Tab-separated table of C-alpha atoms in Angstrom:
chain	number	residue	atom	x	y	z
A	865	MET	CA	26.192	10.362	6.497
A	866	MET	CA	23.249	7.561	5.641
A	867	LYS	CA	20.490	8.572	4.053
A	868	PHE	CA	17.916	6.343	3.364
A	869	SER	CA	17.544	2.987	4.492
A	870	LEU	CA	15.431	0.706	1.790
A	871	ILE	CA	13.380	-1.638	3.049
A	872	LEU	CA	13.005	-5.295	0.774
A	873	PRO	CA	11.110	-8.070	1.572
A	874	VAL	CA	11.923	-10.594	-0.110
A	875	TYR	CA	9.092	-14.240	-0.648
A	876	ASN	CA	9.592	-16.740	-3.379
A	877	VAL	CA	10.266	-13.469	-5.293
A	878	GLU	CA	13.486	-14.684	-7.169
A	879	LYS	CA	11.706	-14.306	-10.498
A	880	TYR	CA	11.380	-10.691	-10.376
A	881	LEU	CA	14.083	-9.588	-7.599
A	882	SER	CA	16.959	-8.226	-9.531
A	883	LYS	CA	14.771	-5.886	-11.884
A	884	CYS	CA	14.262	-4.607	-8.243
A	885	LEU	CA	17.972	-4.492	-7.334
A	886	ASP	CA	19.077	-3.023	-10.346
A	887	SER	CA	16.246	0.012	-9.528
A	888	CYS	CA	17.845	0.341	-6.400
A	889	VAL	CA	21.354	0.358	-7.691
A	890	GLN	CA	20.807	3.155	-10.402
A	891	GLN	CA	20.613	5.672	-8.266
A	892	ASN	CA	22.211	9.195	-8.116
A	893	CYS	CA	23.380	8.747	-5.116
A	894	SER	CA	26.838	7.306	-3.197
A	895	LEU	CA	26.568	4.108	-1.956
A	896	LYS	CA	27.820	4.819	1.802
A	897	GLU	CA	24.652	8.071	1.448
A	898	TYR	CA	21.870	5.073	1.071
A	899	GLU	CA	21.479	1.326	2.572
A	900	ILE	CA	19.189	-1.333	0.587
A	901	ILE	CA	17.939	-3.683	3.520
A	902	VAL	CA	16.712	-7.500	1.486
A	903	VAL	CA	15.391	-8.742	4.180
A	904	ILE	CA	14.974	-12.922	3.439
A	905	ASP	CA	12.200	-13.431	4.924
A	906	GLY	CA	12.088	-18.089	4.952
A	907	SER	CA	11.861	-17.986	1.223
A	908	PRO	CA	12.278	-20.922	0.345
A	909	ASP	CA	13.295	-20.573	-3.957
A	910	HIS	CA	16.779	-18.440	-4.759
A	911	SER	CA	16.481	-15.741	-3.965
A	912	LEU	CA	18.827	-15.147	-1.097
A	913	GLN	CA	21.465	-16.289	-3.847
A	914	ILE	CA	20.796	-13.838	-6.016
A	915	ALA	CA	20.688	-10.895	-3.438
A	916	LYS	CA	24.037	-12.469	-1.862
A	917	GLU	CA	25.755	-11.425	-6.222
A	918	TYR	CA	24.030	-8.460	-5.780
A	919	GLN	CA	26.294	-7.399	-2.704
A	920	THR	CA	29.315	-8.879	-4.050
A	921	GLN	CA	29.133	-5.982	-6.214
A	922	TYR	CA	27.893	-3.572	-4.137
A	923	PRO	CA	28.263	-3.428	-0.380
A	924	ASN	CA	25.768	-0.795	1.051
A	925	ILE	CA	23.504	-4.348	0.341
A	926	LYS	CA	22.934	-6.114	3.850
A	927	ILE	CA	21.026	-9.205	4.075
A	928	VAL	CA	19.406	-10.041	7.202
A	929	GLU	CA	18.050	-13.573	8.122
A	930	GLN	CA	14.854	-14.613	9.294
A	931	ALA	CA	12.113	-17.695	9.583
A	932	ASN	CA	9.580	-16.307	7.417
A	933	GLY	CA	7.200	-14.920	9.202
A	934	GLY	CA	5.240	-12.611	6.649
A	935	LEU	CA	5.945	-8.669	5.095
A	936	SER	CA	5.266	-7.329	8.026
A	937	ALA	CA	7.318	-9.147	9.612
A	938	ALA	CA	10.147	-8.327	7.518
A	939	ARG	CA	9.645	-4.682	7.286
A	940	ASN	CA	9.707	-4.470	11.019
A	941	THR	CA	12.921	-6.349	10.590
A	942	GLY	CA	13.939	-4.060	8.807
A	943	LEU	CA	13.236	-0.555	10.503
A	944	ARG	CA	15.104	-1.759	13.154
A	945	HIS	CA	18.855	-2.553	10.970
A	946	ALA	CA	17.555	0.354	9.529
A	947	VAL	CA	20.466	3.356	9.703
A	948	GLY	CA	19.319	6.220	7.241
A	949	GLU	CA	17.784	9.215	8.025
A	950	TYR	CA	15.010	8.155	5.863
A	951	VAL	CA	13.226	5.284	5.127
A	952	TRP	CA	11.230	3.673	2.414
A	953	PHE	CA	10.217	0.256	1.909
A	954	ILE	CA	9.770	-1.283	-1.422
A	955	ASP	CA	8.589	-4.232	-2.524
A	956	SER	CA	11.164	-6.794	-3.825
A	957	ASP	CA	8.690	-7.272	-6.548
A	958	ASP	CA	8.639	-3.388	-7.948
A	959	CYS	CA	11.706	-1.455	-8.952
A	960	ILE	CA	11.451	2.219	-8.480
A	961	THR	CA	12.570	4.971	-10.582
A	962	ALA	CA	16.427	5.120	-11.360
A	963	ASN	CA	18.315	8.339	-9.984
A	964	VAL	CA	15.760	9.866	-8.044
A	965	LEU	CA	16.935	9.115	-4.533
A	966	ARG	CA	19.259	12.396	-5.092
A	967	ASN	CA	15.671	14.992	-6.423
A	968	ILE	CA	13.782	13.671	-3.103
A	969	TYR	CA	16.132	14.035	-0.793
A	970	ALA	CA	16.513	17.433	-1.402
A	971	THR	CA	13.031	18.397	-1.228
A	972	LEU	CA	12.722	16.044	2.040
A	973	THR	CA	15.335	18.091	3.504
A	974	ALA	CA	14.481	21.794	1.726
A	975	GLU	CA	11.031	21.129	2.624
A	976	ARG	CA	11.821	19.175	6.780
A	977	LEU	CA	10.141	17.223	5.972
A	978	GLU	CA	8.745	13.808	8.316
A	979	CYS	CA	7.125	12.049	5.747
A	980	LEU	CA	6.857	12.071	1.079
A	981	TRP	CA	3.795	10.728	-0.452
A	982	ILE	CA	5.154	8.844	-4.276
A	983	ARG	CA	3.004	9.119	-7.021
A	984	TRP	CA	3.233	5.394	-9.442
A	985	ASP	CA	2.856	3.917	-12.059
A	986	ASN	CA	0.584	0.482	-12.437
A	987	VAL	CA	2.057	-2.520	-14.598
A	988	ASN	CA	1.938	-6.200	-15.771
A	989	GLU	CA	4.483	-8.502	-15.969
A	990	ALA	CA	4.735	-6.985	-19.547
A	991	TYR	CA	6.336	-3.635	-17.712
A	992	GLN	CA	3.217	-1.973	-19.543
A	993	ILE	CA	1.629	0.747	-17.838
A	994	PHE	CA	-1.932	0.357	-17.220
A	995	PRO	CA	-4.945	3.189	-15.197
A	996	LEU	CA	-4.913	2.737	-11.704
A	997	TYR	CA	-7.757	1.212	-9.931
A	998	ASP	CA	-9.359	5.033	-9.450
A	999	LEU	CA	-7.960	8.190	-9.172
A	1000	ASN	CA	-5.585	7.995	-6.328
A	1001	ILE	CA	-5.161	11.216	-5.277
A	1002	ASN	CA	-8.229	14.658	-5.321
A	1003	ARG	CA	-6.474	17.377	-5.770
A	1004	ILE	CA	-2.292	17.607	-7.348
A	1005	SER	CA	-0.744	19.465	-5.059
A	1006	GLU	CA	3.228	20.206	-3.417
A	1007	ILE	CA	2.294	22.532	-0.654
A	1008	VAL	CA	3.492	20.705	3.514
A	1009	TYR	CA	0.738	20.063	5.684
A	1010	THR	CA	0.041	18.254	8.613
A	1011	GLY	CA	-1.558	14.576	7.934
A	1012	TYR	CA	-5.033	15.328	8.969
A	1013	ASP	CA	-5.533	17.883	6.931
A	1014	PHE	CA	-3.420	15.572	4.191
A	1015	MET	CA	-5.560	13.488	3.760
A	1016	LYS	CA	-8.426	16.294	3.733
A	1017	SER	CA	-7.085	17.508	0.850
A	1018	VAL	CA	-4.371	15.170	-0.919
A	1019	LEU	CA	-5.397	11.152	-0.448
A	1020	GLY	CA	-7.434	8.728	-2.887
A	1021	ILE	CA	-8.010	5.534	-1.212
A	1022	TYR	CA	-4.266	4.257	-2.379
A	1023	LEU	CA	-2.336	4.244	1.173
A	1024	TYR	CA	0.457	1.498	-0.274
A	1025	ALA	CA	3.360	1.698	2.435
A	1026	TRP	CA	5.950	1.821	-0.482
A	1027	SER	CA	4.134	5.100	-0.979
A	1028	PHE	CA	5.172	7.078	1.084
A	1029	ILE	CA	9.351	8.319	2.463
A	1030	TYR	CA	9.364	8.655	6.306
A	1031	ARG	CA	12.141	9.970	8.675
A	1032	ARG	CA	13.253	7.071	11.040
A	1033	ASP	CA	12.841	9.413	13.896
A	1034	PHE	CA	9.300	9.683	13.533
A	1035	LEU	CA	8.732	6.236	12.868
A	1036	GLN	CA	11.004	5.468	16.068
A	1037	ASN	CA	9.464	8.547	18.443
A	1038	ASN	CA	6.209	6.758	17.346
A	1039	SER	CA	6.904	3.475	17.904
A	1040	LEU	CA	5.448	3.315	14.825
A	1041	PHE	CA	5.758	-0.989	13.233
A	1042	PHE	CA	3.619	-3.374	11.121
A	1043	LYS	CA	0.807	-5.620	12.963
A	1044	ASP	CA	2.095	-8.841	12.173
A	1045	GLY	CA	0.088	-10.747	10.559
A	1046	MET	CA	-1.609	-8.346	8.636
A	1047	TYR	CA	-2.499	-8.631	5.303
A	1048	TYR	CA	-3.826	-4.546	3.953
A	1049	GLU	CA	-1.036	-4.008	6.103
A	1050	ASP	CA	-0.280	-0.605	4.432
A	1051	THR	CA	-3.795	0.246	5.356
A	1052	GLU	CA	-4.075	-0.349	9.048
A	1053	PHE	CA	-0.533	1.408	9.411
A	1054	ALA	CA	-1.687	4.323	7.109
A	1055	PHE	CA	-4.255	4.752	9.524
A	1056	ARG	CA	-1.918	4.787	12.815
A	1057	ALA	CA	1.131	7.043	10.430
A	1058	LEU	CA	-0.780	9.580	8.822
A	1059	PRO	CA	-2.452	12.086	12.015
A	1060	LEU	CA	0.653	12.168	13.694
A	1061	LEU	CA	2.164	13.578	11.367
A	1062	LYS	CA	3.351	17.746	11.479
A	1063	ARG	CA	5.024	17.877	8.082
A	1064	ILE	CA	4.157	15.960	4.885
A	1065	ARG	CA	3.357	17.141	0.816
A	1066	LEU	CA	3.012	14.991	-3.234
A	1067	TYR	CA	5.855	14.335	-4.485
A	1068	ASN	CA	4.347	15.057	-7.743
A	1069	ASN	CA	6.761	12.651	-9.540
A	1070	VAL	CA	6.733	9.164	-10.549
A	1071	CYS	CA	9.325	7.097	-8.583
A	1072	TYR	CA	7.634	3.426	-8.080
A	1073	LYS	CA	6.693	1.104	-10.771
A	1074	TYR	CA	4.086	-1.216	-8.478
A	1075	LEU	CA	3.497	-4.444	-10.797
A	1076	ASN	CA	0.097	-6.439	-10.388
A	1077	ARG	CA	0.873	-9.813	-11.049
A	1078	SER	CA	-1.859	-13.094	-11.009
A	1079	ASN	CA	-0.401	-14.458	-8.035
A	1080	SER	CA	0.412	-11.983	-5.578
A	1081	ILE	CA	-1.224	-11.450	-2.413
A	1082	VAL	CA	-3.089	-8.781	-3.459
A	1083	ASN	CA	-4.741	-11.364	-5.811
A	1084	SER	CA	-5.301	-14.182	-4.154
A	1085	ILE	CA	-8.594	-14.863	-1.905
A	1086	ASN	CA	-8.127	-16.481	1.037
A	1087	GLU	CA	-10.806	-15.994	4.331
A	1088	LYS	CA	-8.230	-14.467	6.653
A	1089	LYS	CA	-7.912	-11.865	4.049
A	1090	LEU	CA	-10.757	-11.142	3.708
A	1091	GLU	CA	-11.132	-10.462	7.692
A	1092	ASP	CA	-8.504	-8.674	7.569
A	1093	ILE	CA	-9.834	-6.395	4.497
A	1094	CYS	CA	-12.861	-5.914	6.566
A	1095	THR	CA	-10.794	-5.290	9.464
A	1096	ASN	CA	-9.448	-1.481	7.576
A	1097	MET	CA	-13.564	-1.696	6.186
A	1098	THR	CA	-14.537	-1.551	9.558
A	1099	THR	CA	-11.678	0.493	11.816
A	1100	ALA	CA	-12.404	3.103	8.898
A	1101	HIS	CA	-16.742	3.710	8.571
A	1102	ARG	CA	-16.131	4.383	13.049
A	1103	PHE	CA	-13.994	7.452	11.905
A	1104	TYR	CA	-16.104	8.170	9.525
A	1105	ILE	CA	-19.048	8.093	12.039
A	1106	GLN	CA	-16.570	9.649	14.428
A	1107	VAL	CA	-14.978	12.993	12.884
A	1108	SER	CA	-17.359	15.765	12.535
A	1109	ASP	CA	-15.240	17.857	9.171
A	1110	TYR	CA	-16.817	16.628	6.757
A	1111	ALA	CA	-13.243	16.984	4.397
A	1112	LEU	CA	-12.397	14.251	6.930
A	1113	LYS	CA	-14.950	12.198	6.435
A	1114	GLN	CA	-15.424	12.579	2.910
A	1115	PHE	CA	-11.534	10.878	2.810
A	1116	TYR	CA	-13.074	7.958	5.035
A	1117	PHE	CA	-16.083	6.928	3.755
A	1118	LYS	CA	-14.064	6.889	0.600
A	1119	CYS	CA	-11.681	3.748	2.521
A	1120	TYR	CA	-14.596	1.648	4.314
A	1121	SER	CA	-16.127	1.773	1.102
A	1122	SER	CA	-13.430	0.844	-1.538
A	1123	PHE	CA	-12.727	-2.079	1.538
A	1124	LEU	CA	-15.752	-2.721	1.200
A	1125	LEU	CA	-16.427	-2.353	-2.159
A	1126	LEU	CA	-13.246	-4.957	-2.791
A	1127	VAL	CA	-14.386	-7.827	0.427
A	1128	MET	CA	-17.516	-7.801	-1.288
A	1129	LYS	CA	-15.997	-9.136	-4.678
A	1130	GLU	CA	-13.473	-10.967	-3.288
A	1131	ALA	CA	-16.964	-13.266	-1.815
A	1132	ALA	CA	-17.783	-13.037	-4.554
A	1133	LYS	CA	-15.234	-14.536	-6.124
A	1134	SER	CA	-14.993	-17.465	-4.058
A	1135	GLY	CA	-18.110	-18.706	-4.420
A	1136	LYS	CA	-18.337	-19.762	-0.737
A	1137	LYS	CA	-21.317	-17.997	1.048
A	1138	GLN	CA	-20.497	-18.499	3.819
A	1139	LEU	CA	-18.174	-15.780	2.932
A	1140	LYS	CA	-20.324	-13.792	1.608
A	1141	ASP	CA	-22.469	-14.016	4.994
A	1142	SER	CA	-19.574	-13.149	7.409
A	1143	VAL	CA	-19.027	-9.964	5.136
A	1144	HIS	CA	-22.708	-9.617	5.421
A	1145	ARG	CA	-22.566	-10.240	8.995
A	1146	VAL	CA	-19.948	-7.249	9.490
A	1147	VAL	CA	-22.014	-4.328	7.396
A	1148	LYS	CA	-25.136	-4.633	9.620
A	1149	ARG	CA	-23.005	-4.964	12.233
A	1150	GLU	CA	-21.474	-1.819	11.470
A	1151	ASN	CA	-24.522	-0.732	9.830
A	1152	MET	CA	-22.740	0.755	6.873
A	1153	ILE	CA	-26.155	1.654	4.772
A	1154	LYS	CA	-24.055	3.963	1.851
A	1155	VAL	CA	-20.973	3.940	0.061
A	1156	PHE	CA	-18.746	5.877	-2.272
A	1157	PRO	CA	-19.287	4.390	-5.762
A	1158	THR	CA	-15.593	3.446	-7.067
A	1159	GLY	CA	-13.685	1.798	-9.058
A	1160	GLY	CA	-14.149	0.687	-12.259
A	1161	MET	CA	-17.637	0.980	-14.324
A	1162	GLY	CA	-18.835	-2.231	-13.283
A	1163	MET	CA	-18.149	-1.703	-9.913
A	1164	LYS	CA	-18.948	1.470	-9.696
A	1165	MET	CA	-22.621	0.576	-10.332
A	1166	ILE	CA	-22.628	-2.609	-7.648
A	1167	GLY	CA	-21.771	1.041	-5.476
A	1168	HIS	CA	-25.221	2.395	-6.611
A	1169	ILE	CA	-27.034	-0.917	-6.687
A	1170	TYR	CA	-25.403	-1.086	-3.163
A	1171	ASN	CA	-26.930	2.347	-2.439
A	1172	ALA	CA	-30.961	1.652	-3.716
A	1173	LEU	CA	-31.261	-1.728	-3.009
A	1174	GLY	CA	-29.002	-2.834	-0.595
A	1175	PHE	CA	-26.599	-5.409	0.488
A	1176	ASN	CA	-27.938	-9.198	-0.782
A	1177	VAL	CA	-28.388	-7.650	-4.267
A	1178	ALA	CA	-25.502	-5.915	-5.362
A	1179	ILE	CA	-23.517	-9.330	-4.130
A	1180	ALA	CA	-26.081	-10.858	-5.961
A	1181	LEU	CA	-25.729	-9.333	-9.563
A	1182	LEU	CA	-21.744	-9.124	-8.757
A	1183	SER	CA	-21.524	-12.951	-8.149
A	1184	LEU	CA	-23.448	-13.301	-11.045
A	1185	LEU	CA	-21.378	-10.665	-13.002
A	1186	LEU	CA	-18.348	-12.811	-11.807
A	1187	HIS	CA	-19.977	-16.490	-12.865
A	1188	HIS	CA	-19.859	-14.472	-16.616
A	1189	LYS	CA	-16.245	-12.964	-16.812
A	1190	ARG	CA	-15.431	-17.053	-16.099
A	1191	VAL	CA	-17.316	-18.543	-19.210
A	1192	LYS	CA	-17.159	-16.006	-21.163
A	1193	ARG	CA	-13.579	-17.027	-20.411
């Protein structure tokens, strides 16, 4: 029986793909028990050749080629080709821990889970571990929750697609796919998927290394990216207003606050007045009066200033701080 489908979207990652594939094949399941679906998303580099070399050694590697459609489209293509009982979306510049699949599968089946949320390490390009931006969980609990209760009790602000391992039939039965052409599509997907879950729990073991690289999508700035951050921020804020449960309100409060502080930082970093004004218009329209200060010490300070003195003062100070940091370098 095919237990897992590991889905790897690939675009311009030839420098990292071998390490990712090595981690995926170094598992304690037989090759007949899991498949690795490599989706070449119109990648112009040598990623396809690297994948083909691995395929000659590992027959459980499937390669799917398509015109470039972005991360969401590549994940959706992988999902449509998947036959495993469980699906794990793995970014192809990251890697997973060796020999984790057997224990993960045992947990998923013993608990009859629709989803398992894993833990991870942030690493730099030298694969040195560095701290998370903010605490990634509210508390460690290995009991089984509904999706809503998991959001209230365990989840923090991180909703990465690769941190959730789903039963494939749960995704199929609920017609869950990623929104094409969107940055930060993980959050938009999680906002739709989590409330539908009846059985989810935390797997309190580090199973994933998340590579933070300077030229990744997350660390680049463009207008479309800021628009999509604002979309997730607005969605979370509207949920925050609508729900009455205090713990669930806090979850959405932290989510929209982290996106607001992030989009302010990105707009300030760009130095473009029109981007700052665009973010401000959304903040005013949605009446985002307060934020939950989150992140490192500097961003928490900006959050407190936002609450005391408002958006304009907070983003002006943030712009000055970022300019000072650039000058010092």
